[in-house]
PDB file of C-alpha atoms in Angstrom:
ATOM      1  CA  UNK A   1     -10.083 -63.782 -65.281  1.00  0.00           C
ATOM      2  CA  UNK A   2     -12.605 -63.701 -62.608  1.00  0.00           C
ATOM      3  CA  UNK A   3     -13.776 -66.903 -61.748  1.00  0.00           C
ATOM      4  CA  UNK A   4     -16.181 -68.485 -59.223  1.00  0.00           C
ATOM      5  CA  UNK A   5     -13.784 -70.155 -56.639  1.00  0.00           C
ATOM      6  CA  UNK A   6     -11.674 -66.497 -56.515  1.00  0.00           C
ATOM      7  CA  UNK A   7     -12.618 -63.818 -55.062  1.00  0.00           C
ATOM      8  CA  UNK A   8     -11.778 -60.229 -56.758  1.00  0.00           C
ATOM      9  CA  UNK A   9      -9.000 -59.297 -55.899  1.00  0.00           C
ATOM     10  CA  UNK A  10      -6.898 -62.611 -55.603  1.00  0.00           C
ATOM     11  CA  UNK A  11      -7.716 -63.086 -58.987  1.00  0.00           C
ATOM     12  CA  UNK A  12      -6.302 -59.569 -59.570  1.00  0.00           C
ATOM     13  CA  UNK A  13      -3.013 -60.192 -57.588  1.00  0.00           C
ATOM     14  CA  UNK A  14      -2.914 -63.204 -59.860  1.00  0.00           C
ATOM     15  CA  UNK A  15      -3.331 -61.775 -62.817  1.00  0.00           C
ATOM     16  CA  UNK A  16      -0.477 -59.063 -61.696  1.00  0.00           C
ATOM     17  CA  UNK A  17       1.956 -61.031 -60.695  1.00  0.00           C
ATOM     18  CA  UNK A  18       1.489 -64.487 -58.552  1.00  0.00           C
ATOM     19  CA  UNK A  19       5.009 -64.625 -56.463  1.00  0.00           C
ATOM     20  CA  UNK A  20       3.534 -61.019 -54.722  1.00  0.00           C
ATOM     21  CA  UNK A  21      -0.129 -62.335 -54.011  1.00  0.00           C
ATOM     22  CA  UNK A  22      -1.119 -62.995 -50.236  1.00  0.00           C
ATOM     23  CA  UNK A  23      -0.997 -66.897 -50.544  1.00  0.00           C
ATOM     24  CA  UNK A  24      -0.591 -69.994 -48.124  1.00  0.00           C
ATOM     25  CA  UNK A  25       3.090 -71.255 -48.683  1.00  0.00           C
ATOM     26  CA  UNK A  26       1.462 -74.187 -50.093  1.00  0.00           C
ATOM     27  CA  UNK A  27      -0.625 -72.596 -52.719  1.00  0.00           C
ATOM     28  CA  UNK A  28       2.902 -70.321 -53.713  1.00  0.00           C
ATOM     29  CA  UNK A  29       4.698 -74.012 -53.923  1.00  0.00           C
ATOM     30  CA  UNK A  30       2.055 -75.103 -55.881  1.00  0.00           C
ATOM     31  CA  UNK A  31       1.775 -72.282 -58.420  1.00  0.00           C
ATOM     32  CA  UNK A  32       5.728 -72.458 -58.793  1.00  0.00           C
ATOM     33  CA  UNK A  33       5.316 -75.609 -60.254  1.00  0.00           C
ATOM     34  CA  UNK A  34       2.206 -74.727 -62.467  1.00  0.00           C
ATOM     35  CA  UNK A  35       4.485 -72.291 -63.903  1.00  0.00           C
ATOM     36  CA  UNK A  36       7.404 -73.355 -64.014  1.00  0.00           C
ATOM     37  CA  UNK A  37       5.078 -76.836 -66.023  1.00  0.00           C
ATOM     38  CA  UNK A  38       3.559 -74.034 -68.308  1.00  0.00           C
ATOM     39  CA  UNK A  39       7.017 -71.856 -69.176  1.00  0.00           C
ATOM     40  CA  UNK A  40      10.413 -74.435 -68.952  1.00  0.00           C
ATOM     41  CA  UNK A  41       8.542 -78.062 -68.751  1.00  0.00           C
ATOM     42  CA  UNK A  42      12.077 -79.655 -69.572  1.00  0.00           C
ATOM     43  CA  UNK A  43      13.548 -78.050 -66.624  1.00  0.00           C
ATOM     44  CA  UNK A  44      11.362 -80.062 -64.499  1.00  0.00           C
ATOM     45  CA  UNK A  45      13.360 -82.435 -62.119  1.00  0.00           C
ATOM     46  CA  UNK A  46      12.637 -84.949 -58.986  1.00  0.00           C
ATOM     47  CA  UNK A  47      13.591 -82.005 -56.804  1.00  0.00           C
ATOM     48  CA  UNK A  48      10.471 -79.945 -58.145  1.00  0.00           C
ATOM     49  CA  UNK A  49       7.892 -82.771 -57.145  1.00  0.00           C
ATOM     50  CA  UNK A  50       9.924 -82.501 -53.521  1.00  0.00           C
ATOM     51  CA  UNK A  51       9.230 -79.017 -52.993  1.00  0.00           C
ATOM     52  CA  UNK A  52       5.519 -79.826 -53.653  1.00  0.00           C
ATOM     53  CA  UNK A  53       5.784 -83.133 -51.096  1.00  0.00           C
ATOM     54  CA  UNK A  54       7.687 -80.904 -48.966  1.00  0.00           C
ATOM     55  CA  UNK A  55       4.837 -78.036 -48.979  1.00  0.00           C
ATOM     56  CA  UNK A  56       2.233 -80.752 -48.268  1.00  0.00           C
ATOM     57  CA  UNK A  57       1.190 -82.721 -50.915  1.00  0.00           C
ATOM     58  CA  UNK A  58       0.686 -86.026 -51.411  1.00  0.00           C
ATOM     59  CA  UNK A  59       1.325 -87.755 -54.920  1.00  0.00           C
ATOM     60  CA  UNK A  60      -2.254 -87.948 -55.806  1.00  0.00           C
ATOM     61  CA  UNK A  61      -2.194 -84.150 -55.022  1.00  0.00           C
ATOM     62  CA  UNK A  62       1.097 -83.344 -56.806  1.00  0.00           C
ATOM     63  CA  UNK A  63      -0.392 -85.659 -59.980  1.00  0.00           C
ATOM     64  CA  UNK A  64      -3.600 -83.278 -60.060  1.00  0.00           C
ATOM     65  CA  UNK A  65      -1.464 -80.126 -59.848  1.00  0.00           C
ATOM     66  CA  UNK A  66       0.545 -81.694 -62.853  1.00  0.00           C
ATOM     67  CA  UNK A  67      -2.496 -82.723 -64.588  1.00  0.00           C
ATOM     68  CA  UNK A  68      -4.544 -79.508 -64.534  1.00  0.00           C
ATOM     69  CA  UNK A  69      -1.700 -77.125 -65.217  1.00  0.00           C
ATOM     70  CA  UNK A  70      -1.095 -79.409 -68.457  1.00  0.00           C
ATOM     71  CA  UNK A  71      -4.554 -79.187 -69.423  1.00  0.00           C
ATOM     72  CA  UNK A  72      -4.793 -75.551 -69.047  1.00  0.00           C
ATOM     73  CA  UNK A  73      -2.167 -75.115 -71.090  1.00  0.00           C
ATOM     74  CA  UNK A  74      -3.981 -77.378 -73.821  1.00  0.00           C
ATOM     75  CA  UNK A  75      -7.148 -75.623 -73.215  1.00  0.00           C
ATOM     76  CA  UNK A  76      -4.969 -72.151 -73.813  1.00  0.00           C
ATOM     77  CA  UNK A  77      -3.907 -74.001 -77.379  1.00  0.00           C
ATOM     78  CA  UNK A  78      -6.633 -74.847 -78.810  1.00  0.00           C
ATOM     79  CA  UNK A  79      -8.425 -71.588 -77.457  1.00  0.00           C
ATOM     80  CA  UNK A  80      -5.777 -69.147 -78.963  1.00  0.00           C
ATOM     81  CA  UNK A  81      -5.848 -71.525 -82.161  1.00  0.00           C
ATOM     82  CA  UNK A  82      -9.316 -72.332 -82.683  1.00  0.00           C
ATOM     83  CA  UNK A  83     -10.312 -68.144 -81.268  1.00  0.00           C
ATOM     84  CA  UNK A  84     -12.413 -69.491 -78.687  1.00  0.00           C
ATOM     85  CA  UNK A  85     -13.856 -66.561 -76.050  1.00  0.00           C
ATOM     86  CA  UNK A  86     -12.313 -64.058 -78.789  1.00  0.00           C
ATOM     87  CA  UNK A  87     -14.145 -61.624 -79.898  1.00  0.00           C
ATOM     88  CA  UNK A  88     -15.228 -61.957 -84.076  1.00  0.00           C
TER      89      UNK A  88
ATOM     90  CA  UNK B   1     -17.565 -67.614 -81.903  1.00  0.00           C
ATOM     91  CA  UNK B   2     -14.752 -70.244 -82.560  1.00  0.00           C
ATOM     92  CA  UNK B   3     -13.287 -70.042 -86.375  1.00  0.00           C
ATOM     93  CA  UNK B   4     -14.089 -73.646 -87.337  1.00  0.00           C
ATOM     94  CA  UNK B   5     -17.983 -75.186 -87.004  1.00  0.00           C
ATOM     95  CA  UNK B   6     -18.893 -76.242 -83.715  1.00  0.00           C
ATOM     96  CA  UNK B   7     -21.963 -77.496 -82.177  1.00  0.00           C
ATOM     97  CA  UNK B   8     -23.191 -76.646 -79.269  1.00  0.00           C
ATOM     98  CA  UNK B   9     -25.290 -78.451 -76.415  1.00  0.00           C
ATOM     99  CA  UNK B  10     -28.508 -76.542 -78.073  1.00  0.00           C
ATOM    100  CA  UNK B  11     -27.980 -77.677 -81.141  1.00  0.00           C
ATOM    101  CA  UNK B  12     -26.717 -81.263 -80.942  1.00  0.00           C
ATOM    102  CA  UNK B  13     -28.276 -83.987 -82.121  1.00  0.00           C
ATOM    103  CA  UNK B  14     -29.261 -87.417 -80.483  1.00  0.00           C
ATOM    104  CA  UNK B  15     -25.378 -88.933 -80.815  1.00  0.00           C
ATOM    105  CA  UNK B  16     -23.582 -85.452 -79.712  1.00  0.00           C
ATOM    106  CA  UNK B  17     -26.157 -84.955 -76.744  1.00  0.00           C
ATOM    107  CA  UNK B  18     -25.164 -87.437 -75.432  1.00  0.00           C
ATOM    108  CA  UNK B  19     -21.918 -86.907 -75.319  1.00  0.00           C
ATOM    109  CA  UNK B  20     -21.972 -83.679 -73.618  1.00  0.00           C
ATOM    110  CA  UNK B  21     -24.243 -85.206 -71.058  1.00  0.00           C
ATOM    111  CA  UNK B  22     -21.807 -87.729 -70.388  1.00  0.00           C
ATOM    112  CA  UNK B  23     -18.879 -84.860 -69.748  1.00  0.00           C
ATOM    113  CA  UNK B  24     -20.973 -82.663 -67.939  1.00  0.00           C
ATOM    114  CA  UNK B  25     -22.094 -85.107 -65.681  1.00  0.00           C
ATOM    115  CA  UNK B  26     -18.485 -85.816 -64.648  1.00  0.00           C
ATOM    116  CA  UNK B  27     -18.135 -82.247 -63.421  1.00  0.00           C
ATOM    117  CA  UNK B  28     -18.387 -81.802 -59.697  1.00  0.00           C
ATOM    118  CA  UNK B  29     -22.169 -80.490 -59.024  1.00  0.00           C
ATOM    119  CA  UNK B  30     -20.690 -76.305 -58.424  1.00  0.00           C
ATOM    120  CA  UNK B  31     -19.135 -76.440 -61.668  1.00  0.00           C
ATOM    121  CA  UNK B  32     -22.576 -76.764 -63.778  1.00  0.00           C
ATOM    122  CA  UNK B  33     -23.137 -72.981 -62.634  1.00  0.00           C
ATOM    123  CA  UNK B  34     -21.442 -70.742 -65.940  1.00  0.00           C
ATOM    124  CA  UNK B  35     -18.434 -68.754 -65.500  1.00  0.00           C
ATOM    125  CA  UNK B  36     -19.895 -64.684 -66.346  1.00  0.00           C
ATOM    126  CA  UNK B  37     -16.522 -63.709 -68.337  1.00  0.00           C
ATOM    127  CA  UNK B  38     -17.524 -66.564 -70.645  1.00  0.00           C
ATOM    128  CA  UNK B  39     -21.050 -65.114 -71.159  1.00  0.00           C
ATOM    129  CA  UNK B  40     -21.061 -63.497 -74.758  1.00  0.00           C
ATOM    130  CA  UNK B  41     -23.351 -60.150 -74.416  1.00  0.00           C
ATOM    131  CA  UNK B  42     -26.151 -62.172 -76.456  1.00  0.00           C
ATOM    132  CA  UNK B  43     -26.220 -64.354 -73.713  1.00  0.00           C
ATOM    133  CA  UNK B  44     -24.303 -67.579 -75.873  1.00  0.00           C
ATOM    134  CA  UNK B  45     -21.435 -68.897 -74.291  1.00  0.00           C
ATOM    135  CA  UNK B  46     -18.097 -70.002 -76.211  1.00  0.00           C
ATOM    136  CA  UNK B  47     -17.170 -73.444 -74.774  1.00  0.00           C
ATOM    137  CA  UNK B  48     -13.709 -75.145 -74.972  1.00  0.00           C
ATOM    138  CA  UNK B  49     -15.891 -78.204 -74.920  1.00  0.00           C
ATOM    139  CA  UNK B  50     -17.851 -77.638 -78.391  1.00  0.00           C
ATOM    140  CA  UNK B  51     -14.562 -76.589 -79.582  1.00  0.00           C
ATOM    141  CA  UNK B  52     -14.405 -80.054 -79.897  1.00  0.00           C
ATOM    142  CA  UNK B  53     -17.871 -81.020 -81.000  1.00  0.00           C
ATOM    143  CA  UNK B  54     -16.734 -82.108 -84.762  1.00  0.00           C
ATOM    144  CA  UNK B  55     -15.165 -85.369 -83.252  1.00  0.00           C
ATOM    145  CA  UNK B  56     -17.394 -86.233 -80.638  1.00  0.00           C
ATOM    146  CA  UNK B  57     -15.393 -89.128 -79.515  1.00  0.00           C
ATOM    147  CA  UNK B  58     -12.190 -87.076 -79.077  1.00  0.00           C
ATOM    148  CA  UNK B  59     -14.510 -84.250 -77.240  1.00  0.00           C
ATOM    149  CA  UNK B  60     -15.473 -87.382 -75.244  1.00  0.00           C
ATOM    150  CA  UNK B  61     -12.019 -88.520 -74.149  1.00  0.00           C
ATOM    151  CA  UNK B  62     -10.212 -85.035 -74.192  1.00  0.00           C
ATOM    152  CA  UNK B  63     -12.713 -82.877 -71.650  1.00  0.00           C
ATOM    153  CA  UNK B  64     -13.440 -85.776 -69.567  1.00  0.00           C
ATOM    154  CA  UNK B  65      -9.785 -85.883 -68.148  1.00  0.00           C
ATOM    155  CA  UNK B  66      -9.820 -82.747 -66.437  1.00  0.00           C
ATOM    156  CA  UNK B  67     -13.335 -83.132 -65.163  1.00  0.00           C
ATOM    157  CA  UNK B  68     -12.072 -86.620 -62.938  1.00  0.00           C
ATOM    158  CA  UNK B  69      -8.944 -84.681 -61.731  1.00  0.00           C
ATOM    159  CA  UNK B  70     -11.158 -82.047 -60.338  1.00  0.00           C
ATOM    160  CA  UNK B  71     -13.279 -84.525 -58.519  1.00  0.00           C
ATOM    161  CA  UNK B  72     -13.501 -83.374 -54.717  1.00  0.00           C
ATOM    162  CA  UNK B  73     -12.820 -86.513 -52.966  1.00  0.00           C
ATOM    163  CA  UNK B  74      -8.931 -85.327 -54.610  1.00  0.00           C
ATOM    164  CA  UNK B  75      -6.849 -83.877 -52.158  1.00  0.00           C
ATOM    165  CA  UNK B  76      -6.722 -80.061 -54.230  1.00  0.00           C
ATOM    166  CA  UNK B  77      -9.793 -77.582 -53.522  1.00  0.00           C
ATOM    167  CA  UNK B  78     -11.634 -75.559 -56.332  1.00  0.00           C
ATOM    168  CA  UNK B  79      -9.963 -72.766 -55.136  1.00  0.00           C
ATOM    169  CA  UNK B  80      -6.726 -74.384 -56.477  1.00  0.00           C
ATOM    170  CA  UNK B  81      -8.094 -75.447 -59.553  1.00  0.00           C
ATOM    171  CA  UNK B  82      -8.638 -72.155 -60.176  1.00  0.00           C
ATOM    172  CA  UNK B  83      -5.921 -70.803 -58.989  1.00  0.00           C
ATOM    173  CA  UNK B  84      -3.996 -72.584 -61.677  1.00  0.00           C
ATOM    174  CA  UNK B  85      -6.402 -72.357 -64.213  1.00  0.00           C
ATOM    175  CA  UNK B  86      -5.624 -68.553 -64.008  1.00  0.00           C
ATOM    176  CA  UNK B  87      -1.659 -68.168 -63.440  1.00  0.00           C
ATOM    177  CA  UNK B  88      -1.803 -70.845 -66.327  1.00  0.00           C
ATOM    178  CA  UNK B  89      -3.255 -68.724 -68.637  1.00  0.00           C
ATOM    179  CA  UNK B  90      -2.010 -65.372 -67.639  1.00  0.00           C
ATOM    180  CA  UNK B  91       1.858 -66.956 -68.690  1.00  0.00           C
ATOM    181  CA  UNK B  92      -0.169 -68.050 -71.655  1.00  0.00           C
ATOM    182  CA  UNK B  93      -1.618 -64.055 -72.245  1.00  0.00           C
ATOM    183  CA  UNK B  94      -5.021 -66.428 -73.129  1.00  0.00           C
ATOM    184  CA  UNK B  95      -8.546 -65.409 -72.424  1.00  0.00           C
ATOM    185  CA  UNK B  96     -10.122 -68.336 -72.142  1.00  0.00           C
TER     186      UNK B  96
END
């Protein structure tokens, strides 16, 4: 879970629970969105990519945050599928 | 290590090299350094990418996506990247 652009323990209070970790309004709007993208995609509407604009990002910002929570989940997929970083 | 044959960096030949060259190279320059939890204990490493390695030209196109939307001159930071990356895959319950 640890990884090189987190330090400890916002990783941890990531890994516990995201909507109680100490983070910039931004970053919280931003990780709404991830999730919401990862759990209920269909529920998505133009009101969603407000809140983002509305937190502070631009379109090229609120394309990336689309982008890269899609591709984690893909990344997740084929992990879990193919038992990539599993142990044997 | 993955349940179907993969090929890794190491191992490639000419054709395959190449291709990881090409992805890696789109990475931004702090991403070449490896992530430890990735690190098997025999000092491998299990890589989404040569997950992929059987269809080099899908390995191509498919990991070199994510590597442009994480270029620095975009408006997120690393630390958002990864901050994604990892609330992504804790609603996921995935390792990796």
């Amino acid at each position: 879970m640890r990884r090189a652009g987190l330090d400890a323990e916002l990783a941890a209070q990531l890994e516990r629970d995201y909507t109680k970790a100490d983070l910039a309004p931004a970053d919280r709007a931003m990780l709404d969105f991830a999730v919401k993208l990862t759990r209920t995609p269909y529920k998505h509407t133009r009101e969603d990519v407000e809140k983002l604009r509305a937190a502070g990002f631009d379109d090229t910002g609120v394309l990336q945050i689309t982008v890269i929570a899609a591709f984690f989940n893909y990344i997740n997929r084929v992990a879990d599928a193919l038992g990539v970083g599993k142990p044997e | 290590m993955p349940w179907i044959k993969t090929t890794p960096y190491e191992d490639a030949g000419p054709e395959l090299r190449n291709v990881y060259g090409a992805i890696y190279a789109l990475y931004p320059a702090d991403y070449a350094v490896p992530v430890a939890s990735l690190v098997r204990p025999d000092g491998g490493s299990d890589s989404i990418v040569a997950a992929h390695s059987l269809v080099p030209e899908a390995m191509r196109h498919m990991m070199s996506g994510l590597a442009v939307m994480m270029q620095p001159h975009l408006p997120l930071t690393r630390r958002q990247h990864e901050m994604i990356a990892a609330v992504v895959s804790v609603q996921n319950q995935c390792f990796y």
